[in-house]
Amino acid sequence: MSGSYVRGVAIHETFNRAINVHGTNNMLIEHVVVYNVMGGALFLEDGIEVGNRYMVSPMRSNVV
């Protein structure tokens, strides 16, 4: 859906992914803080998605 967004969130202590983009076009991801994620923090599932904008803050993982 055009105009969709993920904005101004903090995602932390997850066991898989923080944001998973799957079959989504023209979406905005901005002002997102990701911390301590065991899997891929930003995961583009199919790679056929177009027009998405990723304006994310730093991502960090402390998993040892």
Short mmCIF file of C-alpha atoms in Angstrom, two decimals:
data_model
loop_
_atom_site.label_atom_id
_atom_site.label_comp_id
_atom_site.label_asym_id
_atom_site.label_seq_id
_atom_site.Cartn_x
_atom_site.Cartn_y
_atom_site.Cartn_z
CA MET A 1 0.00 0.00 0.00
CA SER A 2 1.49 3.31 -1.03
CA GLY A 3 1.98 5.69 1.88
CA SER A 4 2.75 2.99 4.44
CA TYR A 5 5.52 3.68 6.94
CA VAL A 6 7.43 2.57 10.00
CA ARG A 7 8.40 5.75 11.81
CA GLY A 8 9.81 6.71 15.19
CA VAL A 9 10.09 3.33 16.86
CA ALA A 10 12.71 1.49 18.92
CA ILE A 11 13.04 -2.25 18.46
CA HIS A 12 15.22 -4.16 20.91
CA GLU A 13 15.91 -7.60 22.37
CA THR A 14 14.42 -9.61 19.49
CA PHE A 15 15.24 -13.20 18.64
CA ASN A 16 14.77 -12.96 14.89
CA ARG A 17 14.30 -9.75 12.88
CA ALA A 18 13.51 -6.14 13.62
CA ILE A 19 11.92 -5.13 10.30
CA ASN A 20 10.97 -7.57 7.55
CA VAL A 21 9.96 -6.10 4.17
CA HIS A 22 8.03 -8.66 2.12
CA GLY A 23 6.19 -7.79 -1.07
CA THR A 24 5.86 -4.15 -0.02
CA ASN A 25 6.39 -1.20 -2.35
CA ASN A 26 6.66 2.56 -1.74
CA MET A 27 7.08 2.31 2.02
CA LEU A 28 9.07 4.70 4.22
CA ILE A 29 11.19 3.45 7.12
CA GLU A 30 12.67 6.32 9.14
CA HIS A 31 13.78 7.29 12.64
CA VAL A 32 14.06 3.65 13.71
CA VAL A 33 16.53 2.54 16.38
CA VAL A 34 17.38 -1.16 16.44
CA TYR A 35 19.42 -2.70 19.27
CA ASN A 36 20.43 -6.24 20.24
CA VAL A 37 18.78 -8.26 17.47
CA MET A 38 19.90 -11.88 17.02
CA GLY A 39 18.83 -12.09 13.35
CA GLY A 40 18.92 -9.64 10.49
CA ALA A 41 17.86 -6.21 11.69
CA LEU A 42 16.54 -5.03 8.32
CA PHE A 43 15.51 -7.94 6.11
CA LEU A 44 14.39 -7.57 2.49
CA GLU A 45 12.67 -10.87 1.82
CA ASP A 46 12.11 -11.15 -1.93
CA GLY A 47 14.26 -8.38 -3.35
CA ILE A 48 11.57 -7.44 -5.88
CA GLU A 49 10.16 -4.60 -3.78
CA VAL A 50 10.53 -1.15 -5.35
CA GLY A 51 10.26 2.46 -4.25
CA ASN A 52 10.95 1.79 -0.56
CA ARG A 53 12.98 4.38 1.35
CA TYR A 54 15.18 3.35 4.27
CA MET A 55 16.30 6.25 6.46
CA VAL A 56 17.24 4.42 9.62
CA SER A 57 19.26 5.38 12.64
CA PRO A 58 22.27 3.29 13.68
CA MET A 59 21.67 -0.40 14.29
CA ARG A 60 23.70 -2.33 16.81
CA SER A 61 23.88 -5.91 18.00
CA ASN A 62 25.52 -7.02 21.21
CA VAL A 63 24.98 -10.72 20.65
CA VAL A 64 28.16 -12.66 21.39
#
